Amino acid sequence: MRIAKAGLAALLTLMAGGSAAAQDADGFQSYLREVAVRARAQGVRQDTIDSVLPTLTYNPRVVELDRQQPGSSSTTTVSRFAPYRIRHVDAARINRGRTAYQAQRGRLAAIEQQTGVPESVMVAIWGHETNYGSYTGDFDLPRSLATLAYEGRRRSLFEPEFIATLKMIDRGVPRERLKGSWAGAFGYPQFLPSIYLRLARDGDGDGVANIWSNPADTLASIANYFVDAGWRPGQPWGFAVEVPAGFDRSILTPRSVSPRCPRVFARHSQWRSLAEWQALGVVASDGRRLDPTIQATLIEPDGPGETAYLLTGNYRVILDYNCSNFYALSVGLLADAVAQ
């Protein structure tokens, strides 16, 4: 009898799962009909809609991956930066970065001259995002983005990105090229479709912004992103500092909460000029001297007594690319290592 009940329970579970999948499939197709109206209103050609939407099916895997993302957890545990740095600013990535840096030196120098974005920072973004193009993702972008938009948890993000993929096809991007991460980022720099439409650039003069396989276009596009985000030429992203024993951190607690990535920015101190930091005894670990009027914040990612950094406004530009302190610190440190 217990075996029979167990078998019945399994059958009911399977039937329930099948029913839910059928509902998702039906709801997904209904949603596509709705979003087609909004895509047409934004100028997407009917030929594109007709060629793409009928090929799409609901992808439960991307919904599962999205629900695993941080944001809903109430935990306040902060992991250590040192292990992250070891994984992401390792010897292999540094060496590959130096090779890419030398191979693209002519193009990089020209882009830096035009934009003010350092050559090493462009290379570090490329290296951090896709290990210099070695892996860019193999999810079908229209399918993934349409599924995530339909699911609804972050529709305000994913529906515009889905419509942007249709606009890319309108612009002549081949449908088969639209592969990337489960969340819609693609190419060497892992741009979202809306970013590609707005900021991708042709770096070699062939009339195409090919960030899937062309380093020149990739680097020019990354630099253009940083210019758009407010990169200030001539300033470092930040640098390691020595914090004196007995330093009173309470006087530097931020007075306001950032509406954007509040947990990221909450780890930064108040802004002070480099002259003020020096007066407080906080000095560069390598003894460097910079414009004393530059404003900077302090972060101690692994707590007092461990490596600390002063961060300029250009660090905030890296955060615009990916709002994570560990990410931005690793990009900056990788850029410094590549340029050595």
Tab-separated table of C-alpha atoms in Angstrom:
chain	number	residue	atom	x	y	z
A	1	MET	CA	0.000	0.000	0.000
A	2	ARG	CA	2.864	2.392	0.856
A	3	ILE	CA	4.454	1.656	-2.521
A	4	ALA	CA	1.173	2.338	-4.293
A	5	LYS	CA	0.762	5.632	-2.427
A	6	ALA	CA	4.320	6.648	-3.238
A	7	GLY	CA	3.738	5.868	-6.905
A	8	LEU	CA	0.506	7.864	-6.903
A	9	ALA	CA	2.251	10.818	-5.255
A	10	ALA	CA	5.010	10.738	-7.850
A	11	LEU	CA	2.436	10.588	-10.638
A	12	LEU	CA	0.512	13.540	-9.205
A	13	THR	CA	3.745	15.525	-8.874
A	14	LEU	CA	4.658	14.742	-12.480
A	15	MET	CA	1.190	15.734	-13.658
A	16	ALA	CA	1.337	18.965	-11.679
A	17	GLY	CA	4.757	19.770	-13.148
A	18	GLY	CA	3.508	19.028	-16.642
A	19	SER	CA	0.456	21.200	-16.070
A	20	ALA	CA	2.601	24.096	-14.837
A	21	ALA	CA	4.907	23.752	-17.845
A	22	ALA	CA	1.916	23.804	-20.194
A	23	GLN	CA	0.574	26.915	-18.476
A	24	ASP	CA	3.961	28.611	-18.801
A	25	ALA	CA	4.129	27.709	-22.490
A	26	ASP	CA	0.624	29.037	-23.160
A	27	GLY	CA	1.213	32.167	-21.103
A	28	PHE	CA	4.526	32.766	-22.835
A	29	GLN	CA	2.949	32.696	-26.287
A	30	SER	CA	0.225	35.071	-25.115
A	31	TYR	CA	2.899	37.412	-23.749
A	32	LEU	CA	4.773	37.362	-27.067
A	33	ARG	CA	1.659	38.572	-28.841
A	34	GLU	CA	1.439	41.449	-26.380
A	35	VAL	CA	5.095	42.420	-26.615
A	36	ALA	CA	4.927	42.340	-30.425
A	37	VAL	CA	2.516	45.270	-30.244
A	38	ARG	CA	4.948	47.244	-28.104
A	39	ALA	CA	7.878	46.337	-30.359
A	40	ARG	CA	6.036	47.602	-33.441
A	41	ALA	CA	5.237	50.837	-31.594
A	42	GLN	CA	8.991	51.284	-31.053
A	43	GLY	CA	9.737	50.901	-34.742
A	44	VAL	CA	10.659	47.236	-35.024
A	45	ARG	CA	9.835	45.972	-38.512
A	46	GLN	CA	7.015	43.465	-38.879
A	47	ASP	CA	9.300	41.192	-40.932
A	48	THR	CA	11.637	40.928	-37.947
A	49	ILE	CA	8.798	40.190	-35.544
A	50	ASP	CA	7.426	37.527	-37.870
A	51	SER	CA	10.820	35.892	-38.327
A	52	VAL	CA	11.797	35.777	-34.640
A	53	LEU	CA	8.773	35.449	-32.357
A	54	PRO	CA	7.370	32.202	-33.815
A	55	THR	CA	10.739	30.512	-33.176
A	56	LEU	CA	10.764	31.256	-29.439
A	57	THR	CA	9.841	28.862	-26.649
A	58	TYR	CA	9.786	29.287	-22.889
A	59	ASN	CA	13.134	28.451	-21.235
A	60	PRO	CA	12.706	27.437	-17.572
A	61	ARG	CA	16.475	27.209	-17.084
A	62	VAL	CA	17.036	30.968	-17.349
A	63	VAL	CA	14.215	31.608	-14.860
A	64	GLU	CA	15.882	29.203	-12.450
A	65	LEU	CA	19.220	30.973	-12.866
A	66	ASP	CA	17.639	34.390	-12.372
A	67	ARG	CA	15.958	33.318	-9.141
A	68	GLN	CA	19.309	32.172	-7.805
A	69	GLN	CA	20.722	35.696	-8.067
A	70	PRO	CA	21.424	37.674	-4.873
A	71	GLY	CA	19.044	40.432	-3.880
A	72	SER	CA	16.218	38.787	-2.040
A	73	SER	CA	18.353	37.360	0.757
A	74	SER	CA	18.380	39.188	4.070
A	75	THR	CA	21.844	37.958	5.031
A	76	THR	CA	24.392	40.616	5.965
A	77	THR	CA	27.426	38.327	5.757
A	78	VAL	CA	30.236	39.936	3.771
A	79	SER	CA	32.749	37.618	2.117
A	80	ARG	CA	36.431	38.403	1.904
A	81	PHE	CA	37.993	40.078	-1.116
A	82	ALA	CA	41.369	38.319	-0.919
A	83	PRO	CA	40.135	34.917	-2.219
A	84	TYR	CA	38.178	36.656	-5.003
A	85	ARG	CA	41.279	38.581	-6.017
A	86	ILE	CA	43.345	35.393	-6.178
A	87	ARG	CA	40.816	33.853	-8.588
A	88	HIS	CA	40.273	36.883	-10.807
A	89	VAL	CA	43.672	38.595	-10.849
A	90	ASP	CA	45.718	35.440	-11.247
A	91	ALA	CA	48.958	34.946	-13.140
A	92	ALA	CA	47.268	33.337	-16.161
A	93	ARG	CA	44.834	36.224	-16.618
A	94	ILE	CA	47.586	38.785	-16.141
A	95	ASN	CA	49.851	37.070	-18.681
A	96	ARG	CA	47.069	36.750	-21.251
A	97	GLY	CA	46.252	40.397	-20.652
A	98	ARG	CA	49.822	41.465	-21.280
A	99	THR	CA	49.841	39.441	-24.507
A	100	ALA	CA	46.585	41.064	-25.644
A	101	TYR	CA	47.904	44.461	-24.578
A	102	GLN	CA	51.002	44.141	-26.740
A	103	ALA	CA	49.106	42.654	-29.695
A	104	GLN	CA	46.621	45.536	-29.738
A	105	ARG	CA	49.009	48.289	-28.683
A	106	GLY	CA	48.626	50.404	-31.814
A	107	ARG	CA	44.843	50.425	-31.644
A	108	LEU	CA	44.803	50.867	-27.883
A	109	ALA	CA	47.065	53.915	-28.002
A	110	ALA	CA	44.858	55.568	-30.613
A	111	ILE	CA	41.689	54.864	-28.619
A	112	GLU	CA	43.235	56.202	-25.405
A	113	GLN	CA	44.317	59.354	-27.216
A	114	GLN	CA	40.770	59.870	-28.491
A	115	THR	CA	38.903	59.024	-25.296
A	116	GLY	CA	41.245	59.389	-22.338
A	117	VAL	CA	40.406	55.868	-21.164
A	118	PRO	CA	43.647	54.025	-20.293
A	119	GLU	CA	44.690	51.157	-22.552
A	120	SER	CA	45.097	48.829	-19.588
A	121	VAL	CA	41.569	49.469	-18.306
A	122	MET	CA	40.058	48.509	-21.675
A	123	VAL	CA	42.075	45.291	-21.673
A	124	ALA	CA	41.146	44.531	-18.060
A	125	ILE	CA	37.412	44.781	-18.791
A	126	TRP	CA	37.844	42.441	-21.763
A	127	GLY	CA	39.825	40.030	-19.609
A	128	HIS	CA	37.481	40.142	-16.660
A	129	GLU	CA	34.283	39.758	-18.677
A	130	THR	CA	35.204	36.909	-21.029
A	131	ASN	CA	38.863	36.055	-20.342
A	132	TYR	CA	39.797	37.909	-23.550
A	133	GLY	CA	37.003	36.341	-25.563
A	134	SER	CA	37.540	32.718	-24.571
A	135	TYR	CA	33.934	32.306	-23.419
A	136	THR	CA	31.028	34.584	-24.283
A	137	GLY	CA	27.987	32.382	-23.570
A	138	ASP	CA	25.798	30.130	-25.693
A	139	PHE	CA	22.243	30.986	-24.626
A	140	ASP	CA	19.915	32.172	-27.380
A	141	LEU	CA	19.434	35.841	-26.467
A	142	PRO	CA	15.912	36.456	-27.821
A	143	ARG	CA	14.630	33.278	-26.171
A	144	SER	CA	16.318	34.032	-22.831
A	145	LEU	CA	15.264	37.663	-22.682
A	146	ALA	CA	11.685	36.962	-23.767
A	147	THR	CA	11.416	34.249	-21.112
A	148	LEU	CA	12.789	36.474	-18.357
A	149	ALA	CA	10.497	39.320	-19.394
A	150	TYR	CA	7.483	37.004	-19.376
A	151	GLU	CA	8.380	35.602	-15.925
A	152	GLY	CA	7.931	39.139	-14.648
A	153	ARG	CA	10.243	39.423	-11.655
A	154	ARG	CA	12.397	41.920	-13.527
A	155	ARG	CA	10.243	42.664	-16.565
A	156	SER	CA	11.169	46.362	-16.515
A	157	LEU	CA	14.757	45.303	-17.268
A	158	PHE	CA	14.284	42.343	-19.565
A	159	GLU	CA	11.452	43.433	-21.855
A	160	PRO	CA	13.328	46.506	-23.161
A	161	GLU	CA	16.380	44.307	-23.697
A	162	PHE	CA	14.308	41.774	-25.642
A	163	ILE	CA	12.933	44.523	-27.869
A	164	ALA	CA	16.492	45.827	-28.286
A	165	THR	CA	17.548	42.426	-29.684
A	166	LEU	CA	14.825	42.793	-32.322
A	167	LYS	CA	16.176	46.246	-33.154
A	168	MET	CA	19.658	44.744	-33.544
A	169	ILE	CA	18.257	42.328	-36.122
A	170	ASP	CA	16.617	45.296	-37.843
A	171	ARG	CA	20.068	46.869	-38.037
A	172	GLY	CA	21.454	43.811	-39.787
A	173	VAL	CA	22.934	41.768	-36.935
A	174	PRO	CA	22.516	38.114	-37.984
A	175	ARG	CA	20.033	36.172	-35.873
A	176	GLU	CA	22.526	33.352	-35.348
A	177	ARG	CA	25.029	35.763	-33.798
A	178	LEU	CA	22.688	36.557	-30.904
A	179	LYS	CA	24.208	34.205	-28.349
A	180	GLY	CA	25.381	35.141	-24.892
A	181	SER	CA	24.867	34.766	-21.178
A	182	TRP	CA	21.571	33.567	-19.722
A	183	ALA	CA	20.804	37.171	-18.671
A	184	GLY	CA	21.335	38.701	-22.120
A	185	ALA	CA	24.931	39.958	-22.097
A	186	PHE	CA	27.000	39.059	-25.148
A	187	GLY	CA	30.213	39.507	-27.074
A	188	TYR	CA	33.732	40.118	-25.809
A	189	PRO	CA	32.674	42.997	-23.500
A	190	GLN	CA	29.352	41.370	-22.454
A	191	PHE	CA	27.138	44.283	-23.460
A	192	LEU	CA	23.385	44.140	-23.071
A	193	PRO	CA	21.446	44.752	-26.326
A	194	SER	CA	20.416	48.291	-25.339
A	195	ILE	CA	24.051	49.153	-24.579
A	196	TYR	CA	25.158	47.720	-27.914
A	197	LEU	CA	22.630	49.882	-29.756
A	198	ARG	CA	23.710	53.004	-27.897
A	199	LEU	CA	27.433	52.655	-27.355
A	200	ALA	CA	29.031	49.967	-29.551
A	201	ARG	CA	31.613	51.426	-31.915
A	202	ASP	CA	33.427	50.473	-35.113
A	203	GLY	CA	37.093	50.442	-34.144
A	204	ASP	CA	38.698	49.459	-37.445
A	205	GLY	CA	36.712	51.450	-39.985
A	206	ASP	CA	34.911	48.590	-41.722
A	207	GLY	CA	31.482	50.044	-40.928
A	208	VAL	CA	30.480	47.286	-38.470
A	209	ALA	CA	30.582	47.284	-34.642
A	210	ASN	CA	31.576	43.639	-34.267
A	211	ILE	CA	32.074	42.996	-30.551
A	212	TRP	CA	31.728	39.215	-31.035
A	213	SER	CA	35.102	38.544	-32.627
A	214	ASN	CA	36.847	41.841	-33.389
A	215	PRO	CA	39.222	43.172	-30.698
A	216	ALA	CA	39.407	46.636	-32.289
A	217	ASP	CA	35.636	47.103	-32.147
A	218	THR	CA	35.518	45.579	-28.667
A	219	LEU	CA	38.109	47.938	-27.201
A	220	ALA	CA	36.630	51.012	-28.888
A	221	SER	CA	33.206	50.067	-27.546
A	222	ILE	CA	34.479	49.573	-23.998
A	223	ALA	CA	36.202	52.945	-24.109
A	224	ASN	CA	33.050	54.601	-25.406
A	225	TYR	CA	31.083	53.048	-22.537
A	226	PHE	CA	33.532	54.524	-20.040
A	227	VAL	CA	33.424	57.958	-21.674
A	228	ASP	CA	29.632	57.875	-21.527
A	229	ALA	CA	29.784	56.915	-17.837
A	230	GLY	CA	32.002	59.902	-17.037
A	231	TRP	CA	35.619	58.697	-17.033
A	232	ARG	CA	38.020	61.496	-16.067
A	233	PRO	CA	41.278	61.365	-18.059
A	234	GLY	CA	44.469	61.578	-16.068
A	235	GLN	CA	43.066	60.168	-12.817
A	236	PRO	CA	43.737	56.674	-11.510
A	237	TRP	CA	40.849	54.413	-10.529
A	238	GLY	CA	42.378	54.127	-7.075
A	239	PHE	CA	45.394	52.695	-5.273
A	240	ALA	CA	46.375	50.708	-2.199
A	241	VAL	CA	47.031	52.735	0.941
A	242	GLU	CA	48.409	52.346	4.446
A	243	VAL	CA	45.940	53.252	7.208
A	244	PRO	CA	47.580	54.231	10.513
A	245	ALA	CA	46.967	52.234	13.682
A	246	GLY	CA	44.247	53.727	15.820
A	247	PHE	CA	42.621	55.435	12.831
A	248	ASP	CA	39.188	56.815	13.790
A	249	ARG	CA	36.822	55.519	11.120
A	250	SER	CA	33.714	56.906	12.795
A	251	ILE	CA	34.434	60.405	11.497
A	252	LEU	CA	34.171	59.134	7.902
A	253	THR	CA	30.860	57.260	8.042
A	254	PRO	CA	28.725	58.219	4.984
A	255	ARG	CA	25.910	60.615	5.811
A	256	SER	CA	23.548	59.432	3.090
A	257	VAL	CA	22.499	56.154	1.456
A	258	SER	CA	23.008	55.732	-2.282
A	259	PRO	CA	19.779	54.874	-4.135
A	260	ARG	CA	21.865	52.792	-6.536
A	261	CYS	CA	23.520	49.598	-5.250
A	262	PRO	CA	23.246	50.776	-1.623
A	263	ARG	CA	25.129	47.790	-0.160
A	264	VAL	CA	28.048	48.447	-2.520
A	265	PHE	CA	28.354	52.145	-1.779
A	266	ALA	CA	27.717	51.692	1.949
A	267	ARG	CA	31.205	50.200	2.203
A	268	HIS	CA	32.804	53.460	1.028
A	269	SER	CA	33.760	56.279	3.401
A	270	GLN	CA	32.922	59.925	2.971
A	271	TRP	CA	34.772	61.767	0.219
A	272	ARG	CA	37.972	63.623	1.115
A	273	SER	CA	40.674	65.253	-0.983
A	274	LEU	CA	43.969	63.400	-1.237
A	275	ALA	CA	45.502	66.234	0.777
A	276	GLU	CA	42.983	65.597	3.555
A	277	TRP	CA	43.650	61.855	3.484
A	278	GLN	CA	47.362	62.497	3.789
A	279	ALA	CA	46.733	64.797	6.761
A	280	LEU	CA	44.815	61.913	8.373
A	281	GLY	CA	47.843	59.665	7.871
A	282	VAL	CA	46.427	57.622	4.978
A	283	VAL	CA	49.182	57.390	2.359
A	284	ALA	CA	49.799	55.397	-0.823
A	285	SER	CA	51.498	52.050	-0.200
A	286	ASP	CA	53.858	52.657	-3.136
A	287	GLY	CA	54.618	56.258	-2.157
A	288	ARG	CA	52.972	57.770	-5.241
A	289	ARG	CA	52.105	61.456	-5.276
A	290	LEU	CA	49.010	62.691	-7.080
A	291	ASP	CA	47.079	65.923	-7.448
A	292	PRO	CA	46.156	66.721	-3.824
A	293	THR	CA	42.789	68.123	-4.896
A	294	ILE	CA	41.523	64.789	-6.282
A	295	GLN	CA	38.568	63.523	-4.260
A	296	ALA	CA	38.616	59.940	-3.021
A	297	THR	CA	36.814	57.540	-0.724
A	298	LEU	CA	38.312	54.810	1.451
A	299	ILE	CA	37.389	51.129	1.294
A	300	GLU	CA	38.772	48.345	3.464
A	301	PRO	CA	37.303	45.297	1.710
A	302	ASP	CA	38.658	42.800	4.240
A	303	GLY	CA	38.375	45.044	7.285
A	304	PRO	CA	40.853	47.066	9.354
A	305	GLY	CA	44.408	45.829	9.314
A	306	GLU	CA	44.133	44.405	5.779
A	307	THR	CA	44.839	46.065	2.418
A	308	ALA	CA	42.830	49.276	1.987
A	309	TYR	CA	42.261	51.431	-1.089
A	310	LEU	CA	41.514	55.044	-1.889
A	311	LEU	CA	39.026	55.205	-4.767
A	312	THR	CA	38.478	58.121	-7.135
A	313	GLY	CA	35.450	58.998	-9.234
A	314	ASN	CA	36.819	56.722	-11.965
A	315	TYR	CA	36.234	53.738	-9.683
A	316	ARG	CA	32.550	54.698	-9.761
A	317	VAL	CA	32.723	54.455	-13.563
A	318	ILE	CA	33.923	50.846	-13.270
A	319	LEU	CA	31.012	50.230	-10.888
A	320	ASP	CA	28.710	51.518	-13.615
A	321	TYR	CA	29.855	48.562	-15.709
A	322	ASN	CA	29.178	46.098	-12.886
A	323	CYS	CA	28.056	47.358	-9.484
A	324	SER	CA	30.236	45.146	-7.304
A	325	ASN	CA	33.175	46.299	-5.215
A	326	PHE	CA	35.004	43.019	-5.754
A	327	TYR	CA	34.508	43.296	-9.516
A	328	ALA	CA	35.649	46.926	-9.718
A	329	LEU	CA	38.662	46.380	-7.479
A	330	SER	CA	39.707	43.358	-9.544
A	331	VAL	CA	39.366	45.262	-12.821
A	332	GLY	CA	41.528	48.066	-11.449
A	333	LEU	CA	44.160	45.707	-10.080
A	334	LEU	CA	44.210	43.656	-13.292
A	335	ALA	CA	44.660	46.864	-15.311
A	336	ASP	CA	47.596	47.873	-13.114
A	337	ALA	CA	49.199	44.432	-13.484
A	338	VAL	CA	48.719	44.314	-17.269
A	339	ALA	CA	50.363	47.717	-17.680
A	340	GLN	CA	53.495	46.778	-15.718
